[in-house]
Amino acid sequence: MSVSQSKAQTKVFTATMKIEGVWREDMIEQSMAKDLNPMKKAFIVRILTLPLQIIPFIGGAMYSAINATFIGWDHMDRYFDAIQLPPKLQRVEIFGHELSDCRALCNPATYDLDNDIARFGFFCGIVESAPIIGFVLGPVTNAIAAALFACDIEHSGGVLCLREEEAQDEETNYQASRGPLNALREKGEKALQFGESIANNENNDSQASRYLKKKARESIVSTLSKKT
C-alpha cells in the first residue's frame, strides 16, 4: 500500500508540474527510498501528538496545527529534491535561517501559521486526518497540491533562499567589477587636483612677476624723471 502510494504521489507530482509547463530537464524525481523513510521531519513530535487524532474534528486540527511546518516540509520535499536544494538551504527556506530539528522544535516561529509552508502543511494535515478517505486519497491529492505550490514558487522566480544568494553574488560581482573603475576614478581626481594646484601656482607666479615688472618699470621711470 505504501509503495503504491509513493509511486502514485511521485508520478502525479511530476505530471502536474509538466502539465503546468514548469518541470525542467535538470529536475529529478524523488527516490522511493527517501519517500518511504519512516523518520520524517520532527518524527518524535509527530508520534507524541498522534493520539490527538482520536479526538473527532478538533483533534485532527490540533495535530495539524502543531506539526504544520514539518508536514508542509515533508510534502514540499519532492520539489526541493527536484531542484536538488541542499538540506542546509531547505532549512533556511523553511525557517528563514538555518536551524537543527531540535532548535526548530523550540522555536516559536515554527508554529506560526503565517508561514506559507506552515499554512500549506496545516491544510495537508487536515485532509489526511479525514477518516478513511484521508488515508487513501489524502496523500495523492496533497502531492498534486504540493506540485501546484511548487509551480507558484517557480513562477515567482524560485525558492527565496536561492534568489537571495543570487542577489548577494550579483552585488559581490558588481562591487568587484566596480573596484578597478573606482581606483581609476580616484587616480583621475587626484591628477586633476594636482593639475589645478600647478595651474594655480603658475597663475600666482605670473601675477607676482607682473607685479615685480610693474614696480621695476615704475622705479626706472621715477629715476629717469629725477635725472631729467
mmCIF file of C-alpha atoms in Angstrom:
data_model
loop_
_atom_site.group_PDB
_atom_site.id
_atom_site.type_symbol
_atom_site.label_atom_id
_atom_site.label_comp_id
_atom_site.label_asym_id
_atom_site.label_seq_id
_atom_site.Cartn_x
_atom_site.Cartn_y
_atom_site.Cartn_z
ATOM 1 C CA MET A 1 0.000 0.000 0.000
ATOM 2 C CA SER A 2 2.732 2.456 0.989
ATOM 3 C CA VAL A 3 4.806 1.601 -2.073
ATOM 4 C CA SER A 4 1.815 2.139 -4.372
ATOM 5 C CA GLN A 5 1.002 5.445 -2.694
ATOM 6 C CA SER A 6 4.608 6.598 -3.001
ATOM 7 C CA LYS A 7 4.722 5.775 -6.700
ATOM 8 C CA ALA A 8 1.372 7.481 -7.282
ATOM 9 C CA GLN A 9 2.444 10.596 -5.377
ATOM 10 C CA THR A 10 5.704 10.892 -7.313
ATOM 11 C CA LYS A 11 4.000 10.369 -10.661
ATOM 12 C CA VAL A 12 1.167 12.859 -10.071
ATOM 13 C CA PHE A 13 3.620 15.407 -8.657
ATOM 14 C CA THR A 14 5.849 15.223 -11.735
ATOM 15 C CA ALA A 15 2.890 15.056 -14.140
ATOM 16 C CA THR A 16 1.253 18.136 -12.590
ATOM 17 C CA MET A 17 4.435 20.190 -12.919
ATOM 18 C CA LYS A 18 4.834 19.039 -16.525
ATOM 19 C CA ILE A 19 1.232 19.995 -17.326
ATOM 20 C CA GLU A 20 1.883 23.435 -15.851
ATOM 21 C CA GLY A 21 4.998 23.699 -18.038
ATOM 22 C CA VAL A 22 7.342 24.134 -15.075
ATOM 23 C CA TRP A 23 9.184 20.815 -15.000
ATOM 24 C CA ARG A 24 12.716 21.241 -16.381
ATOM 25 C CA GLU A 25 15.155 18.713 -17.780
ATOM 26 C CA ASP A 26 17.601 19.308 -14.922
ATOM 27 C CA MET A 27 14.976 18.361 -12.308
ATOM 28 C CA ILE A 28 14.975 14.870 -10.800
ATOM 29 C CA GLU A 29 12.252 12.768 -9.216
ATOM 30 C CA GLN A 30 12.476 11.914 -5.529
ATOM 31 C CA SER A 31 13.672 8.389 -4.822
ATOM 32 C CA MET A 32 11.210 5.933 -3.326
ATOM 33 C CA ALA A 33 13.691 5.052 -0.574
ATOM 34 C CA LYS A 34 13.662 8.613 0.709
ATOM 35 C CA ASP A 35 9.897 8.958 0.380
ATOM 36 C CA LEU A 36 9.298 5.747 2.353
ATOM 37 C CA ASN A 37 11.781 6.713 5.062
ATOM 38 C CA PRO A 38 9.752 6.466 8.305
ATOM 39 C CA MET A 39 11.941 9.078 10.014
ATOM 40 C CA LYS A 40 10.020 12.073 8.760
ATOM 41 C CA LYS A 41 10.690 15.642 9.856
ATOM 42 C CA ALA A 42 10.152 16.039 13.639
ATOM 43 C CA PHE A 43 9.289 12.322 13.836
ATOM 44 C CA ILE A 44 9.204 12.201 17.650
ATOM 45 C CA VAL A 45 6.839 15.146 17.990
ATOM 46 C CA ARG A 46 4.519 13.709 15.368
ATOM 47 C CA ILE A 47 4.428 10.374 17.205
ATOM 48 C CA LEU A 48 3.761 12.069 20.555
ATOM 49 C CA THR A 49 0.948 14.186 19.130
ATOM 50 C CA LEU A 50 -0.587 11.324 17.126
ATOM 51 C CA PRO A 51 -3.107 10.433 19.885
ATOM 52 C CA LEU A 52 -4.766 13.801 19.232
ATOM 53 C CA GLN A 53 -6.179 12.223 16.094
ATOM 54 C CA ILE A 54 -8.523 10.196 18.305
ATOM 55 C CA ILE A 55 -10.472 13.347 19.181
ATOM 56 C CA PRO A 56 -13.066 13.881 16.432
ATOM 57 C CA PHE A 57 -12.586 17.019 14.294
ATOM 58 C CA ILE A 58 -10.745 19.112 16.889
ATOM 59 C CA GLY A 59 -8.013 16.500 17.366
ATOM 60 C CA GLY A 60 -7.070 16.473 13.684
ATOM 61 C CA ALA A 61 -6.949 20.284 13.602
ATOM 62 C CA MET A 62 -4.750 20.404 16.727
ATOM 63 C CA TYR A 63 -2.395 17.755 15.338
ATOM 64 C CA SER A 64 -2.161 19.601 12.016
ATOM 65 C CA ALA A 65 -1.511 22.959 13.694
ATOM 66 C CA ILE A 66 1.306 21.607 15.872
ATOM 67 C CA ASN A 67 3.005 19.751 13.027
ATOM 68 C CA ALA A 68 2.038 22.124 10.190
ATOM 69 C CA THR A 69 5.541 23.306 9.275
ATOM 70 C CA PHE A 70 7.001 19.800 9.240
ATOM 71 C CA ILE A 71 4.059 18.306 7.325
ATOM 72 C CA GLY A 72 4.407 21.057 4.726
ATOM 73 C CA TRP A 73 8.155 20.444 4.547
ATOM 74 C CA ASP A 74 7.581 16.704 4.017
ATOM 75 C CA HIS A 75 5.242 17.341 1.089
ATOM 76 C CA MET A 76 7.454 20.051 -0.465
ATOM 77 C CA ASP A 77 10.473 17.779 -0.099
ATOM 78 C CA ARG A 78 9.699 16.395 -3.569
ATOM 79 C CA TYR A 79 10.152 19.851 -5.036
ATOM 80 C CA PHE A 80 13.329 20.525 -3.038
ATOM 81 C CA ASP A 81 14.755 17.217 -4.251
ATOM 82 C CA ALA A 82 13.693 18.020 -7.807
ATOM 83 C CA ILE A 83 15.735 21.230 -7.807
ATOM 84 C CA GLN A 84 18.490 19.499 -5.747
ATOM 85 C CA LEU A 85 18.276 22.019 -2.914
ATOM 86 C CA PRO A 86 20.759 21.091 -0.146
ATOM 87 C CA PRO A 87 19.311 20.337 3.342
ATOM 88 C CA LYS A 88 21.006 23.445 4.755
ATOM 89 C CA LEU A 89 19.233 25.724 2.291
ATOM 90 C CA GLN A 90 15.984 23.837 2.838
ATOM 91 C CA ARG A 91 16.124 24.834 6.498
ATOM 92 C CA VAL A 92 16.836 28.431 5.509
ATOM 93 C CA GLU A 93 13.850 28.355 3.142
ATOM 94 C CA ILE A 94 11.534 26.825 5.767
ATOM 95 C CA PHE A 95 12.599 28.657 8.928
ATOM 96 C CA GLY A 96 14.203 31.796 7.499
ATOM 97 C CA HIS A 97 17.624 30.752 8.815
ATOM 98 C CA GLU A 98 19.489 27.523 9.456
ATOM 99 C CA LEU A 99 18.078 25.574 12.409
ATOM 100 C CA SER A 100 18.533 21.996 13.517
ATOM 101 C CA ASP A 101 15.397 19.922 14.131
ATOM 102 C CA CYS A 102 15.845 20.236 17.904
ATOM 103 C CA ARG A 103 16.208 24.025 17.787
ATOM 104 C CA ALA A 104 13.333 24.286 15.323
ATOM 105 C CA LEU A 105 11.045 22.401 17.721
ATOM 106 C CA CYS A 106 11.739 25.012 20.409
ATOM 107 C CA ASN A 107 11.430 27.967 18.049
ATOM 108 C CA PRO A 108 8.018 29.739 18.290
ATOM 109 C CA ALA A 109 8.269 30.717 14.597
ATOM 110 C CA THR A 110 7.981 27.013 13.702
ATOM 111 C CA TYR A 111 4.353 27.044 14.856
ATOM 112 C CA ASP A 112 3.456 30.344 13.182
ATOM 113 C CA LEU A 113 0.790 29.701 10.559
ATOM 114 C CA ASP A 114 1.704 32.945 8.765
ATOM 115 C CA ASN A 115 4.478 30.915 7.129
ATOM 116 C CA ASP A 116 3.414 29.700 3.663
ATOM 117 C CA ILE A 117 4.895 26.246 4.238
ATOM 118 C CA ALA A 118 3.127 26.004 7.609
ATOM 119 C CA ARG A 119 -0.230 27.027 6.142
ATOM 120 C CA PHE A 120 0.170 24.504 3.367
ATOM 121 C CA GLY A 121 1.148 21.794 5.855
ATOM 122 C CA PHE A 122 -1.837 22.599 8.068
ATOM 123 C CA PHE A 123 -4.335 22.012 5.264
ATOM 124 C CA CYS A 124 -2.459 18.884 4.137
ATOM 125 C CA GLY A 125 -2.733 17.563 7.691
ATOM 126 C CA ILE A 126 -6.464 18.325 7.801
ATOM 127 C CA VAL A 127 -7.019 16.432 4.539
ATOM 128 C CA GLU A 128 -5.044 13.418 5.734
ATOM 129 C CA SER A 129 -6.880 13.450 9.076
ATOM 130 C CA ALA A 130 -10.210 12.754 7.400
ATOM 131 C CA PRO A 131 -11.362 9.202 8.270
ATOM 132 C CA ILE A 132 -10.662 6.535 5.602
ATOM 133 C CA ILE A 133 -10.801 8.950 2.644
ATOM 134 C CA GLY A 134 -7.940 11.000 4.047
ATOM 135 C CA PHE A 135 -5.719 7.960 4.443
ATOM 136 C CA VAL A 136 -6.432 6.654 0.938
ATOM 137 C CA LEU A 137 -6.752 9.785 -1.198
ATOM 138 C CA GLY A 138 -5.148 12.404 1.019
ATOM 139 C CA PRO A 139 -1.504 11.689 0.114
ATOM 140 C CA VAL A 140 -2.239 11.795 -3.632
ATOM 141 C CA THR A 141 -4.318 14.983 -3.523
ATOM 142 C CA ASN A 142 -1.674 16.594 -1.299
ATOM 143 C CA ALA A 143 1.027 15.615 -3.824
ATOM 144 C CA ILE A 144 -0.954 17.452 -6.524
ATOM 145 C CA ALA A 145 -1.330 20.452 -4.197
ATOM 146 C CA ALA A 146 2.424 20.382 -3.495
ATOM 147 C CA ALA A 147 3.141 20.365 -7.237
ATOM 148 C CA LEU A 148 0.860 23.390 -7.771
ATOM 149 C CA PHE A 149 2.538 25.140 -4.840
ATOM 150 C CA ALA A 150 5.924 24.365 -6.424
ATOM 151 C CA CYS A 151 4.685 25.801 -9.732
ATOM 152 C CA ASP A 152 3.758 29.056 -7.970
ATOM 153 C CA ILE A 153 7.244 29.190 -6.439
ATOM 154 C CA GLU A 154 8.838 28.624 -9.846
ATOM 155 C CA HIS A 155 6.673 31.315 -11.449
ATOM 156 C CA SER A 156 7.756 33.756 -8.743
ATOM 157 C CA GLY A 157 11.425 33.158 -9.563
ATOM 158 C CA GLY A 158 12.296 30.085 -7.486
ATOM 159 C CA VAL A 159 12.873 29.498 -3.798
ATOM 160 C CA LEU A 160 13.644 32.633 -1.804
ATOM 161 C CA CYS A 161 16.929 31.394 -0.330
ATOM 162 C CA LEU A 162 18.404 30.864 -3.814
ATOM 163 C CA ARG A 163 17.167 34.262 -5.005
ATOM 164 C CA GLU A 164 18.839 35.915 -2.013
ATOM 165 C CA GLU A 165 22.080 34.047 -2.716
ATOM 166 C CA GLU A 166 21.973 35.100 -6.373
ATOM 167 C CA ALA A 167 21.325 38.713 -5.346
ATOM 168 C CA GLN A 168 24.304 38.620 -2.961
ATOM 169 C CA ASP A 169 26.517 37.109 -5.665
ATOM 170 C CA GLU A 170 25.428 39.777 -8.143
ATOM 171 C CA GLU A 171 26.163 42.507 -5.591
ATOM 172 C CA THR A 172 29.588 40.999 -4.868
ATOM 173 C CA ASN A 173 30.402 40.723 -8.576
ATOM 174 C CA TYR A 174 29.189 44.282 -9.149
ATOM 175 C CA GLN A 175 31.371 45.621 -6.358
ATOM 176 C CA ALA A 176 34.317 43.606 -7.662
ATOM 177 C CA SER A 177 33.820 44.976 -11.170
ATOM 178 C CA ARG A 178 33.479 48.498 -9.821
ATOM 179 C CA GLY A 179 36.743 48.215 -7.865
ATOM 180 C CA PRO A 180 39.131 48.957 -10.790
ATOM 181 C CA LEU A 181 36.829 51.714 -12.052
ATOM 182 C CA ASN A 182 36.768 53.358 -8.642
ATOM 183 C CA ALA A 183 40.558 53.168 -8.447
ATOM 184 C CA LEU A 184 40.893 54.819 -11.875
ATOM 185 C CA ARG A 185 38.398 57.480 -10.902
ATOM 186 C CA GLU A 186 40.327 58.249 -7.697
ATOM 187 C CA LYS A 187 43.580 58.493 -9.673
ATOM 188 C CA GLY A 188 41.895 60.795 -12.179
ATOM 189 C CA GLU A 189 40.554 63.026 -9.410
ATOM 190 C CA LYS A 190 43.996 63.215 -7.789
ATOM 191 C CA ALA A 191 45.609 64.062 -11.143
ATOM 192 C CA LEU A 192 43.006 66.759 -11.738
ATOM 193 C CA GLN A 193 43.601 68.250 -8.296
ATOM 194 C CA PHE A 194 47.344 68.177 -8.897
ATOM 195 C CA GLY A 195 46.914 69.909 -12.261
ATOM 196 C CA GLU A 196 44.710 72.571 -10.714
ATOM 197 C CA SER A 197 47.266 73.215 -7.974
ATOM 198 C CA ILE A 198 50.020 73.629 -10.581
ATOM 199 C CA ALA A 199 47.832 75.965 -12.600
ATOM 200 C CA ASN A 200 47.079 78.000 -9.507
ATOM 201 C CA ASN A 201 50.779 78.203 -8.657
ATOM 202 C CA GLU A 202 51.599 79.305 -12.193
ATOM 203 C CA ASN A 203 48.885 81.922 -12.025
ATOM 204 C CA ASN A 204 50.244 83.151 -8.701
ATOM 205 C CA ASP A 205 53.789 83.205 -10.103
ATOM 206 C CA SER A 206 52.729 85.113 -13.217
ATOM 207 C CA GLN A 207 50.829 87.630 -11.112
ATOM 208 C CA ALA A 208 53.863 88.106 -8.869
ATOM 209 C CA SER A 209 56.201 88.525 -11.828
ATOM 210 C CA ARG A 210 53.864 91.063 -13.437
ATOM 211 C CA TYR A 211 53.750 92.966 -10.147
ATOM 212 C CA LEU A 212 57.568 92.986 -9.897
ATOM 213 C CA LYS A 213 57.944 94.069 -13.530
ATOM 214 C CA LYS A 214 55.435 96.837 -12.931
ATOM 215 C CA LYS A 215 57.352 98.042 -9.849
ATOM 216 C CA ALA A 216 60.632 97.864 -11.764
ATOM 217 C CA ARG A 217 59.226 99.959 -14.610
ATOM 218 C CA GLU A 218 57.857 102.473 -12.131
ATOM 219 C CA SER A 219 61.274 102.651 -10.417
ATOM 220 C CA ILE A 220 63.083 103.186 -13.719
ATOM 221 C CA VAL A 221 60.625 105.882 -14.779
ATOM 222 C CA SER A 222 60.958 107.561 -11.416
ATOM 223 C CA THR A 223 64.780 107.518 -11.623
ATOM 224 C CA LEU A 224 64.814 108.888 -15.172
ATOM 225 C CA SER A 225 62.398 111.632 -14.253
ATOM 226 C CA LYS A 226 64.599 112.687 -11.338
ATOM 227 C CA LYS A 227 67.649 112.875 -13.610
ATOM 228 C CA THR A 228 65.843 114.981 -16.112
#
